[in-house]
Coordinates of C-alpha atoms in Angstrom, one line a residue:
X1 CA 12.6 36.5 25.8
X2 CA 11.8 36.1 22.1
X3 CA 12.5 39.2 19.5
X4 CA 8.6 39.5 19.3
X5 CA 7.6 40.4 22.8
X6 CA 4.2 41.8 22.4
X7 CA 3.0 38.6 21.5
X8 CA 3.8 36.9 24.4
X9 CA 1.1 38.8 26.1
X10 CA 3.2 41.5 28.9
X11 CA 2.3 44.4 27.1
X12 CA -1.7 43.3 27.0
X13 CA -3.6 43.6 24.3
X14 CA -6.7 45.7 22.2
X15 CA -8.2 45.1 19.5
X16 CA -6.5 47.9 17.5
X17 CA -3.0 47.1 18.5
X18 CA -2.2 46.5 14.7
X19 CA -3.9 48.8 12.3
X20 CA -2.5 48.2 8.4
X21 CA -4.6 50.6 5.8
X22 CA -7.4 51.1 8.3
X23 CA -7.8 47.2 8.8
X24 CA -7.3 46.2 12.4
X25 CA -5.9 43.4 14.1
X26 CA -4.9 42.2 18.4
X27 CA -1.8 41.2 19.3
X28 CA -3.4 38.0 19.7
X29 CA -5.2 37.4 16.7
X30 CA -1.8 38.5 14.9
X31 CA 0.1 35.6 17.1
X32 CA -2.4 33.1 16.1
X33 CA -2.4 33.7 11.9
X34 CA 1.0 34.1 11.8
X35 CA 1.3 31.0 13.7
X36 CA -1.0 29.3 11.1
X37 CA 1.9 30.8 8.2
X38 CA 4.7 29.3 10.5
X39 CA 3.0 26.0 10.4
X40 CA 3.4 25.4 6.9
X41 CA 6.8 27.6 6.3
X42 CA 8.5 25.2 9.1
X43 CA 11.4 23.6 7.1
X44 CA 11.3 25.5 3.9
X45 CA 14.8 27.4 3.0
X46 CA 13.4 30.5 2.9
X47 CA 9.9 32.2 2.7
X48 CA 9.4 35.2 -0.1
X49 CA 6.6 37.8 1.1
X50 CA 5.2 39.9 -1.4
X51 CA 5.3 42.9 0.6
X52 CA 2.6 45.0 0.2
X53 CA 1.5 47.1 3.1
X54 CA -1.0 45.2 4.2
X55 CA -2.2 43.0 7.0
X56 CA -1.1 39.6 5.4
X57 CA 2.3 40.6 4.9
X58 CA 2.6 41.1 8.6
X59 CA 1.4 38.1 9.3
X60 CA 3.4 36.6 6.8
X61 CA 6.4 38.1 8.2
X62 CA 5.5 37.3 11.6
X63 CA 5.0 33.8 10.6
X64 CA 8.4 33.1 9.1
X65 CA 10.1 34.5 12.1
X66 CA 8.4 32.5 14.6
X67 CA 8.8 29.3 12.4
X68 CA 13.0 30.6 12.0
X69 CA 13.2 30.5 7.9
X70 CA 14.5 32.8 6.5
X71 CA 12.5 36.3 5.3
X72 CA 12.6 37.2 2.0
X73 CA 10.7 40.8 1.2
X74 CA 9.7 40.8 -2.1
X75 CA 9.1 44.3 -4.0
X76 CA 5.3 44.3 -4.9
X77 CA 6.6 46.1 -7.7
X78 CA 8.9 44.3 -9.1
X79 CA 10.0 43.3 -12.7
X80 CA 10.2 39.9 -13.9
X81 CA 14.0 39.9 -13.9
X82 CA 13.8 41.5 -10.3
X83 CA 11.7 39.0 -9.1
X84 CA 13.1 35.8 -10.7
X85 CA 17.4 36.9 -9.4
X86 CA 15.7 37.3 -5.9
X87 CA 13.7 34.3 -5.7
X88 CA 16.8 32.2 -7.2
X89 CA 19.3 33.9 -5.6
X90 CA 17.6 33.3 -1.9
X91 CA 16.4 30.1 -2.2
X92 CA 12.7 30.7 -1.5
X93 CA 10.7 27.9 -2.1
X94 CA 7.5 29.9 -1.2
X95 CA 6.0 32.8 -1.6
X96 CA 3.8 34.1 0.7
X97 CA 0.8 36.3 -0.3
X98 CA -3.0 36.6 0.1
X99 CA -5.5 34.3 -0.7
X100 CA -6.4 33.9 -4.5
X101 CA -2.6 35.1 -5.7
X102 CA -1.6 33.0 -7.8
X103 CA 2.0 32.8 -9.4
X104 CA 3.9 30.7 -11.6
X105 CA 7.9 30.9 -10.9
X106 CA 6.9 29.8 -7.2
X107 CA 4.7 27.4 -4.8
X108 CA 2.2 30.2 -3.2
X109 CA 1.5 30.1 0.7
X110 CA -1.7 31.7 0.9
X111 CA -1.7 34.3 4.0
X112 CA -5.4 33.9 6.1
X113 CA -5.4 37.1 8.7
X114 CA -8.7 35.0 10.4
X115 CA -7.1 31.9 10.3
X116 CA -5.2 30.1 13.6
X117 CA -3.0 27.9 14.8
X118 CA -0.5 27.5 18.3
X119 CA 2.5 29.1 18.7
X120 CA 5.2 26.9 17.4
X121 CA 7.6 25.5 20.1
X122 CA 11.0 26.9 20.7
X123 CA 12.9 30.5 19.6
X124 CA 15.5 30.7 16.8
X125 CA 18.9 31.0 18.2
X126 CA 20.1 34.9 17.7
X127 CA 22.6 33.8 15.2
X128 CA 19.6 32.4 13.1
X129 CA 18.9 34.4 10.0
X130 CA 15.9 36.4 10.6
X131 CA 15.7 38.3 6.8
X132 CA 17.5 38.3 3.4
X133 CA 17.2 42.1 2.3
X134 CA 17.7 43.0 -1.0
X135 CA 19.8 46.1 -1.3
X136 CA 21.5 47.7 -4.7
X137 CA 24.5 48.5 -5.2
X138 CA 26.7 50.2 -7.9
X139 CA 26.6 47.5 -10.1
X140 CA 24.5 44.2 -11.0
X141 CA 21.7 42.6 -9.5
X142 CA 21.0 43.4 -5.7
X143 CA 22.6 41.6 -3.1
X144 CA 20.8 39.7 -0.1
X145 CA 22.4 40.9 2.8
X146 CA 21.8 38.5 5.7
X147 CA 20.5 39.9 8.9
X148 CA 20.5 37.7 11.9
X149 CA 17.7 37.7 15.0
X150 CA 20.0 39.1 17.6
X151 CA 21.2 42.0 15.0
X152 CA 17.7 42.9 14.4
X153 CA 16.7 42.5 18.6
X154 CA 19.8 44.6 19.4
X155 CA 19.1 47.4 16.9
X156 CA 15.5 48.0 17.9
X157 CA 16.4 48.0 21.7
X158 CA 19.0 50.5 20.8
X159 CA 16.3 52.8 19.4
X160 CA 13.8 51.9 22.1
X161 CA 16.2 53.7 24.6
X162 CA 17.4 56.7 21.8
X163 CA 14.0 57.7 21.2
X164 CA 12.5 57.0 24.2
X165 CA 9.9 54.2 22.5
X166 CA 7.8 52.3 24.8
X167 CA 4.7 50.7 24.8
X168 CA 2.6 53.7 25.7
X169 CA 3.6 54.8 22.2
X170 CA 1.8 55.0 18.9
X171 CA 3.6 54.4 16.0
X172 CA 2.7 55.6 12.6
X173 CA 3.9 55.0 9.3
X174 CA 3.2 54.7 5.7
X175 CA 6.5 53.2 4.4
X176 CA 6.7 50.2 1.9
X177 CA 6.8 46.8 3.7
X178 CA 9.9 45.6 2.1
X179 CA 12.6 47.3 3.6
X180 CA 15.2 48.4 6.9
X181 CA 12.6 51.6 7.6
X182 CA 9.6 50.4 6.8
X183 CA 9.3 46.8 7.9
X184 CA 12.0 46.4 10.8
X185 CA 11.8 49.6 12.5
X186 CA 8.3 50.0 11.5
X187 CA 6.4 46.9 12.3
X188 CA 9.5 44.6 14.1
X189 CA 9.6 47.9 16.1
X190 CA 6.0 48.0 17.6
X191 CA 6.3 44.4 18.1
X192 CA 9.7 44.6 20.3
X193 CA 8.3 47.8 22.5
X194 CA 4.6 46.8 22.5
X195 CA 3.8 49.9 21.2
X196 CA 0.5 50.3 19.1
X197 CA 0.7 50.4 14.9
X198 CA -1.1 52.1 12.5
X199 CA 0.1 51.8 8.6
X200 CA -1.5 54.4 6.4
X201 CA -1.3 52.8 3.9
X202 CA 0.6 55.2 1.7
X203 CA 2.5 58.4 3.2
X204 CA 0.0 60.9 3.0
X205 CA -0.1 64.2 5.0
X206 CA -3.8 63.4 5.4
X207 CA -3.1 59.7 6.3
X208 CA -0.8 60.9 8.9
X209 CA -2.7 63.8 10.0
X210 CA -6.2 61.3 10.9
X211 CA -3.9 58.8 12.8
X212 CA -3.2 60.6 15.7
X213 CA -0.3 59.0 16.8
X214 CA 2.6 60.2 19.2
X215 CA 5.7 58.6 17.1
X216 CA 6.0 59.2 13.5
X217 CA 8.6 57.7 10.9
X218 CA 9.0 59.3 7.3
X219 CA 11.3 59.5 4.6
X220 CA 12.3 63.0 3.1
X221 CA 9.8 63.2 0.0
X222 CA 7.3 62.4 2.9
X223 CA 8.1 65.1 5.4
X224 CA 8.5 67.5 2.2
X225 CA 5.4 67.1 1.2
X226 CA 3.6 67.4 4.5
X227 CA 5.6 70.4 5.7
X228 CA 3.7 71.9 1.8
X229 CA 0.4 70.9 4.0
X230 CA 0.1 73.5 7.0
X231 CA -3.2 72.1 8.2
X232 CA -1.9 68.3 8.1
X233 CA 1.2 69.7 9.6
X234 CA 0.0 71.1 12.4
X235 CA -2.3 68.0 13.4
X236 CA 1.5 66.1 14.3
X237 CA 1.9 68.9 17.0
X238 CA 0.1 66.5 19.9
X239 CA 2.6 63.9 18.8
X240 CA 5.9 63.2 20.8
X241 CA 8.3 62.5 18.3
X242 CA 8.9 62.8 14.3
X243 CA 11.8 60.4 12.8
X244 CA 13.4 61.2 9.9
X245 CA 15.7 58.5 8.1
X246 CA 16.6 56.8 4.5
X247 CA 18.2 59.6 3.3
X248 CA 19.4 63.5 4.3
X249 CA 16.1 65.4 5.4
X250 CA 17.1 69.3 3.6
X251 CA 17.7 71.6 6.2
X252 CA 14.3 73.7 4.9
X253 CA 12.2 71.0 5.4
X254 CA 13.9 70.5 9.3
X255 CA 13.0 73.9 9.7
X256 CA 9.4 74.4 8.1
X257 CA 8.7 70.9 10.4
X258 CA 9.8 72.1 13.4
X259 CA 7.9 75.3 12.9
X260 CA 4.4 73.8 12.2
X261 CA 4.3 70.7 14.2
X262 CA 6.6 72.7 17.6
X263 CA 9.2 69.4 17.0
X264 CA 12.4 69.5 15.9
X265 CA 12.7 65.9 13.6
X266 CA 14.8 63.2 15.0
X267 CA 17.4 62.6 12.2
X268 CA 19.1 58.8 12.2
X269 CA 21.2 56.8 9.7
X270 CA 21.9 53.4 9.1
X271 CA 22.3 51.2 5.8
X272 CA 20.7 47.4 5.2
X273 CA 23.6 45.6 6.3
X274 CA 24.1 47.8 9.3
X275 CA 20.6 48.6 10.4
X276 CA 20.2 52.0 12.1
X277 CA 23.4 52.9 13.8
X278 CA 23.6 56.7 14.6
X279 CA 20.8 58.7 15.8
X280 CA 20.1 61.7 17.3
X281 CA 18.0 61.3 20.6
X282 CA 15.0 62.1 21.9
X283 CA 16.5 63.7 25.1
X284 CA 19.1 65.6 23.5
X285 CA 20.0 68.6 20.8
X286 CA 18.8 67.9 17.2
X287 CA 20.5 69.5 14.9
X288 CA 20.1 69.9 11.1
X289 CA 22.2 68.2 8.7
X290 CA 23.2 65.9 11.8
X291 CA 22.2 62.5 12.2
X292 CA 23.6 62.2 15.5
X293 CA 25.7 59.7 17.5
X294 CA 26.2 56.6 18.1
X295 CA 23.6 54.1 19.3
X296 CA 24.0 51.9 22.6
X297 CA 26.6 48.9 21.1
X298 CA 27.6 50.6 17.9
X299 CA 30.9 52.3 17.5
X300 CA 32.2 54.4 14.3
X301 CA 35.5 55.6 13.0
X302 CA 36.6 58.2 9.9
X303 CA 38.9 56.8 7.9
X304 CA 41.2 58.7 4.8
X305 CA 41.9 57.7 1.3
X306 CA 45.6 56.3 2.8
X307 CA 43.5 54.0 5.5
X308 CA 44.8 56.0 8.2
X309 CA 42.3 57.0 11.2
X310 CA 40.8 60.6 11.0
X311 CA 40.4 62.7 13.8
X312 CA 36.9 63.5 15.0
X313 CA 37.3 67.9 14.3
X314 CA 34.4 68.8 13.0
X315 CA 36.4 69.3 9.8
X316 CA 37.9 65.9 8.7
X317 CA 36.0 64.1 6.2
X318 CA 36.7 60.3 5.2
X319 CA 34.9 56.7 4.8
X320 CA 32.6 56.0 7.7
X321 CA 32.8 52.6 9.0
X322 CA 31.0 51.3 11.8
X323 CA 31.3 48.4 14.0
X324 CA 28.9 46.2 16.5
X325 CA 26.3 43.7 17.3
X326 CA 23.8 45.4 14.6
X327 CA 25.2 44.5 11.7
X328 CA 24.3 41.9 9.0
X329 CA 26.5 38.6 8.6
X330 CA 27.4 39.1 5.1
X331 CA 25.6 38.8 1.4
X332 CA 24.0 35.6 -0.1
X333 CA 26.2 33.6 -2.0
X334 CA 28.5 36.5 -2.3
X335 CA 31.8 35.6 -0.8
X336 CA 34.4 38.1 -2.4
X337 CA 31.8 40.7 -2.0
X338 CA 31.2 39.6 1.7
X339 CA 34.9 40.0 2.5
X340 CA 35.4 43.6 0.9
X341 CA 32.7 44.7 3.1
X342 CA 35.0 44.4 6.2
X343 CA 38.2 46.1 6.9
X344 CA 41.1 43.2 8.2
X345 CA 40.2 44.4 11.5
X346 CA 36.9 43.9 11.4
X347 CA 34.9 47.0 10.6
X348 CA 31.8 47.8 8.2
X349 CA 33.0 49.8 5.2
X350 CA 30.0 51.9 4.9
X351 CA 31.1 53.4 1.7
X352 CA 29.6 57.2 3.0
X353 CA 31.5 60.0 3.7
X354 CA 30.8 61.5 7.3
X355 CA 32.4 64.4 9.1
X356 CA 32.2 63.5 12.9
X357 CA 32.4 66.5 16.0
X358 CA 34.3 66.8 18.9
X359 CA 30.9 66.1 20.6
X360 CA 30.3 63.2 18.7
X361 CA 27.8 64.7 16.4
X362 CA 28.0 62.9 13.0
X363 CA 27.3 64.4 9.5
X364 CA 27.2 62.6 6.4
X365 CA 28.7 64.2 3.5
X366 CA 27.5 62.0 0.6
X367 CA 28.7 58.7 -1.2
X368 CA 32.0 57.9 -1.6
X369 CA 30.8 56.5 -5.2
X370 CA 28.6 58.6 -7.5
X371 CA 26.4 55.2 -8.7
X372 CA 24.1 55.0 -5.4
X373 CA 21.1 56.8 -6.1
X374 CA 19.1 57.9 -2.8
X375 CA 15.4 58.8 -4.2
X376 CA 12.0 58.9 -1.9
X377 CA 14.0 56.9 0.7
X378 CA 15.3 54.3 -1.9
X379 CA 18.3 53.4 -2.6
X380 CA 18.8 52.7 -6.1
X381 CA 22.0 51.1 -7.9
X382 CA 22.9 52.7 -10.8
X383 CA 24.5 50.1 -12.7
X384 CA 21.2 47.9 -12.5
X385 CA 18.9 50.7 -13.9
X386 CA 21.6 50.9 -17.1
X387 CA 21.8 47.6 -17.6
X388 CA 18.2 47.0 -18.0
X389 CA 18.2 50.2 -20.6
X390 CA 20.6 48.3 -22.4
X391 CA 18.4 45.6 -23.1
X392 CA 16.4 47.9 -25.3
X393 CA 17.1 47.0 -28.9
X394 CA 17.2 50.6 -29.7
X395 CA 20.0 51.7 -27.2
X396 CA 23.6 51.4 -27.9
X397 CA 24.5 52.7 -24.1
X398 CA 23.6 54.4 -20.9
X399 CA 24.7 56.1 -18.1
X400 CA 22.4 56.7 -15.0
X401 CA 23.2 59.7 -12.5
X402 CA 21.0 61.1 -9.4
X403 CA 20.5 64.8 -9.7
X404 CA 19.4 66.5 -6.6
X405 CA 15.2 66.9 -6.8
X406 CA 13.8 69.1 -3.9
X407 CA 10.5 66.3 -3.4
X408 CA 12.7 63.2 -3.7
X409 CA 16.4 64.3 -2.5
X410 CA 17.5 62.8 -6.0
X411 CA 15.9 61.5 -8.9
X412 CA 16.7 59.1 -11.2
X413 CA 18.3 60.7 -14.6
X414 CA 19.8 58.6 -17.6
X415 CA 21.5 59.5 -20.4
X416 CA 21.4 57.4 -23.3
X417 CA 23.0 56.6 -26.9
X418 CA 20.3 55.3 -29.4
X419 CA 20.7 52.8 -31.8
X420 CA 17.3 53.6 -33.5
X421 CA 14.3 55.6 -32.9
X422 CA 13.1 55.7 -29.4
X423 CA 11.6 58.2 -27.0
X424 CA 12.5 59.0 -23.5
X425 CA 8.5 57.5 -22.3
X426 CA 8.9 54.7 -23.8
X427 CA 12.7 53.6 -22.0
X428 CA 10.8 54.5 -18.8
X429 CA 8.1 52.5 -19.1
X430 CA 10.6 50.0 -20.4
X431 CA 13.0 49.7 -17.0
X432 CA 9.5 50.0 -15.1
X433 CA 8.4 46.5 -16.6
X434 CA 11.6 44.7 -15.6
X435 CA 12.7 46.4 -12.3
X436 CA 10.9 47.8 -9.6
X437 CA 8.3 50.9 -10.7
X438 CA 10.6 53.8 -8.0
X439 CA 13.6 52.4 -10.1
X440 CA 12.3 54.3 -13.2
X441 CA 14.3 57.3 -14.7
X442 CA 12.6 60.3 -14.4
X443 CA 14.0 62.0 -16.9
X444 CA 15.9 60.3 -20.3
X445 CA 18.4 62.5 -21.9
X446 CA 19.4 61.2 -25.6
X447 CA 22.8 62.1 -26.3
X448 CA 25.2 61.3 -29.4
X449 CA 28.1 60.3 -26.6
X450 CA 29.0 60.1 -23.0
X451 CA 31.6 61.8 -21.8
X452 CA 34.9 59.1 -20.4
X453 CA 38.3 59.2 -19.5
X454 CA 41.3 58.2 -21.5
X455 CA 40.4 54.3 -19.8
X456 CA 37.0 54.3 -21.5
X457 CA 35.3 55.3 -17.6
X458 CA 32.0 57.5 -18.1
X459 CA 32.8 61.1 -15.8
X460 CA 28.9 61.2 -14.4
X461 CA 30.3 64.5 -12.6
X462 CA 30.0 65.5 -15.8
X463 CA 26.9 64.1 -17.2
X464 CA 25.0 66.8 -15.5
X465 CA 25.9 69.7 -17.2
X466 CA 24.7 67.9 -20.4
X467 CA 20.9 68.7 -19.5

C-alpha cells in the first residue's frame, strides 16, 4: 500500500472529494493530473512547487510524490534571496506552477488540473525522500530538513488513530500550502484516511463557518479570531473535532472555543524535522496549555542543563527530545548541523522546553533560545530577519525579538541602530521584498544602542523594556 491511498480507489470517489478555494476536484481526476506532473518530474533531483493554496499545487505535490523526486514547497511569498538559497540549496531543477507562470532563475513545469496521464509504475521505497521543508532557525538561511515517505506515512497513521480520522471525515483548512500543518497533515492527511478536503482558501471564520465540515485544523491567530466571531463560531458546533497546532493556543481562546462551538480543541505539537509527535486525543481529557502525549511510535524524554534525565513530576522542566519512526533524516547539505540535532544516543534535540506529568501529559514551556519567533503559526528565525535589515544601507545593526501579541501569539519586533535617515515603514517593506511577507517586523524600534554583555552578545531579555 502506497502513502496515497485514496487514489488507489478503496475509499471510492465524488466529485467533491478535493475542494481547494471553492474549485473541486475527484480522487480520480486528482490521480490522473498529478500523474501527468509525474511524467515529466521523473528523473529530475528535485521538483520546487510554488505553493499557493490552490488546486495545482496539489497536484503538483501529488505528482512529485508519485513520480519519487524530491518535494520542494516554495513560499508564494518569498523574496528573491529566499527563493534563489532554496532553489540552490535543494537542487530543484523545476518549478512547478500553473500555466502561464513564467520565471527566470528556473525551468517552469506548468501544472494542468484537466490534464491526464497513467499512474506511473512502482512506489518509492519508505526511505525515499518524500519533501525538503524549509524551516528557520536562529541563525542564517533556512535549512531543508529532509523528510522521508515512511516518516510522513507513519506520522499521519499515528494521527488517524489519535483523532479518530477516517474517511467518513471532512477535513477543513485554510493553512498555507507550504508547510508540516498545512500541506502534510492537511492535504497528505485526507489523502492517507480517504477523508474528504475542503481548503478555504484563506482562514476565515466565514470560510470555515460555510464549509461544514466535521474535522477542522487552525493555527492560534485563526481560532483567535473566530472565537471574536460568535455567529461563525457557533456554525463548528455540528463538527466532530477542532485541531489546534503550530504554536501554544492561549488558554482564553481554549476556553471561549469550547464554549461557542460545545468542543474542547485538540491541542498537538510537533516541529518540521519531527512531524507531529504529541497530541492530545480525541477519546480522552483535553486540557489547556497541554498538548498531550505521546503518539503511537514516538517516545519523549526531559532532559537538564547537566544532560542528565528528568523525572516526569509535573514540576521538572528541561530540553524535550523525542525519538521514533516520524522524524526527518537530517538537513540538506548540512552535515555539522545534521549531527547536533541528535543526542550520541540517538534522540531529537528539540530545542523546547516541556514539563511532562505523571500521566504523561506534556506541556511546553517555551524555547530554550530566545531567536525562534512563533507568529500566526510561523516559525520565524531571528537571525535571518536581522540579517536582511542589515543590508539596508542606512542601518548600522539589528536585533529582532518576538513579543507576545494576543492575535498572533508573537510578533515580529526589531530594534535597530541607523546609519542615516530611515523610517520604521520603509525597513518593513524592505525585509518584505527579500524574505517572505509574514517574516516582516511589525513594529521597528530605532534605538542609539543595543544592550550586550561584556562578550559583545545582545541581552534580547532585555530589548523589551526598551519599547
Amino acid at each position: 500500500m502506497g502513502l496515497l491511498t485514496a487514489l488507489e480507489g478503496g475509499y471510492g470517489d465524488r466529485g467533491d472529494a478535493l475542494v481547494v478555494d471553492g474549485r473541486r476536484m475527484s480522487w480520480e481526476e486528482l490521480l490522473g493530473a498529478a500523474s501527468a506532473v509525474a511524467r515529466r518530474a521523473a528523473g529530475a533531483p528535485a521538483l520546487a512547487v510554488l505553493a499557493r493554496p490552490s488546486l495545482e499545487t496539489v497536484v503538483a505535490v501529488v505528482g512529485g510524490l508519485l513520480a519519487g523526486v524530491p518535494v520542494v514547497p516554495l513560499p508564494p511569498d518569498s523574496g528573491p534571496k529566499e527563493r534563489a538559497h532554496i532553489l540552490r540549496d535543494s537542487g530543484a531543477t523545476l518549478l512547478a506552477a500553473p500555466v502561464g507562470e513564467t520565471a527566470e532563475d528556473v525551468e517552469v513545469l506548468p501544472v494542468d488540473p484537466a490534464a491526464r496521464a497513467a499512474r506511473p509504475a512502482g512506489e518509492p521505497p519508505a526511505d525515499a525522500t518524500a519533501f525538503v521543508l524549509y524551516t528557520s532557525g536562529t541563525t542564517g538561511a533556512p535549512k531543508g530538513a529532509v523528510i522521508p515517505y515512511g516518516a510522513v506515512a507513519a506520522d499521519l497513521d499515528a494521527l488517524a488513530g489519535a483523532w479518530r480520522w477516517t474517511a467518513e471525515d471532512t477535513l477543513v483548512h485554510g493553512l498555507p500550502l507550504f508547510h508540516v500543518h498545512g500541506l502534510v497533515l492537511g492535504v497528505l492527511g485526507a489523502l492517507r484516511t480517504g477523508s474528504r478536503l475542503v481548503h478555504t482558501g484563506r482562514p476565515t471564520p466565514g470560510g470555515y463557518a460555510a464549509a461544514r465540515g466535521s474535522l477542522y485544523f487552525g493555527v492560534p491567530t485563526v481560532w483567535s479570531r473566530l472565537a471574536a466571531d460568535e455567529d461563525a463560531a457557533r456554525e463548528l458546533a455540528s463538527a466532530r473535532l477542532l485541531v489546534s497546532g503550530s504554536a501554544p493556543l492561549p488558554v482564553p481562546v481554549f476556553e471561549r472555543l469550547a464554549a461557542l462551538t460545545g468542543h474542547a480543541p485538540i491541542e498537538r505539537y510537533g516541529m518540521t524535522e519531527t512531524l507531529i509527535t504529541v497530541s492530545t486525543r480525541a477519546d480522552g481529557e483535553r486540557r489547556p496549555g497541554s498538548v498531550g502525549v505521546p503518539v503511537e511510535g514516538v517516545r519523549t524524554r526531559l532532559v537538564g542543563e547537566d544532560g542528565g534525565a528528568l523525572p516526569a513530576d509535573g514540576e521538572s522542566v528541561g530540553e524535550l527530545q523525542v525519538s521514533g519512526p516520524t522524524l526527518f533524516r537530517g538537513y540538506l547539505n548540512r552535515p555539522e548541523a545534521s549531527a547536533e540535532a541528535w543526542t550520541a544516543d540517538g534522540w531529537f534535540r528539540t530545542g523546547d522546553v516541556a514539563v511532562i506529568g505523571a500521566d504523561g501529559f506534556h506541556r511546553i514551556v517555551g524555547r530554550a533560545s530566545v531567536d525562534l519567533i512563533k507568529s500566526g503559526g510561523y516559525r520565524i528565525g531571528a537571525g535571518e530577519v536581522e540579517a536582511a535589515l542589515r543590508d539596508h544601507p542606512a542601518v548600522a545593526d539589528a536585533a529582532v525579538v518576538g513579543a507576545p501579541d494576543a492575535d498572533l501569539g508573537q510578533t515580529v519586533v526589531a530594534y535597530v541602530i541607523p546609519d542615516g535617515p530611515v523610517s520604521g515603514d520603509e525597513l518593513t517593506a524592505f525585509v518584505a521584498e527579500r524574505l517572505s511577507v509574514h517574516k516582516r517586523p511589525r513594529r521597528v524600534v530605532l534605538v542609539p544602542e543595543l544592550p550586550r554583555n561584556a562578550m559583545g552578545k545582545v541581552l534580547k531579555k532585555q530589548l523589551l523594556d526598551l519599547g
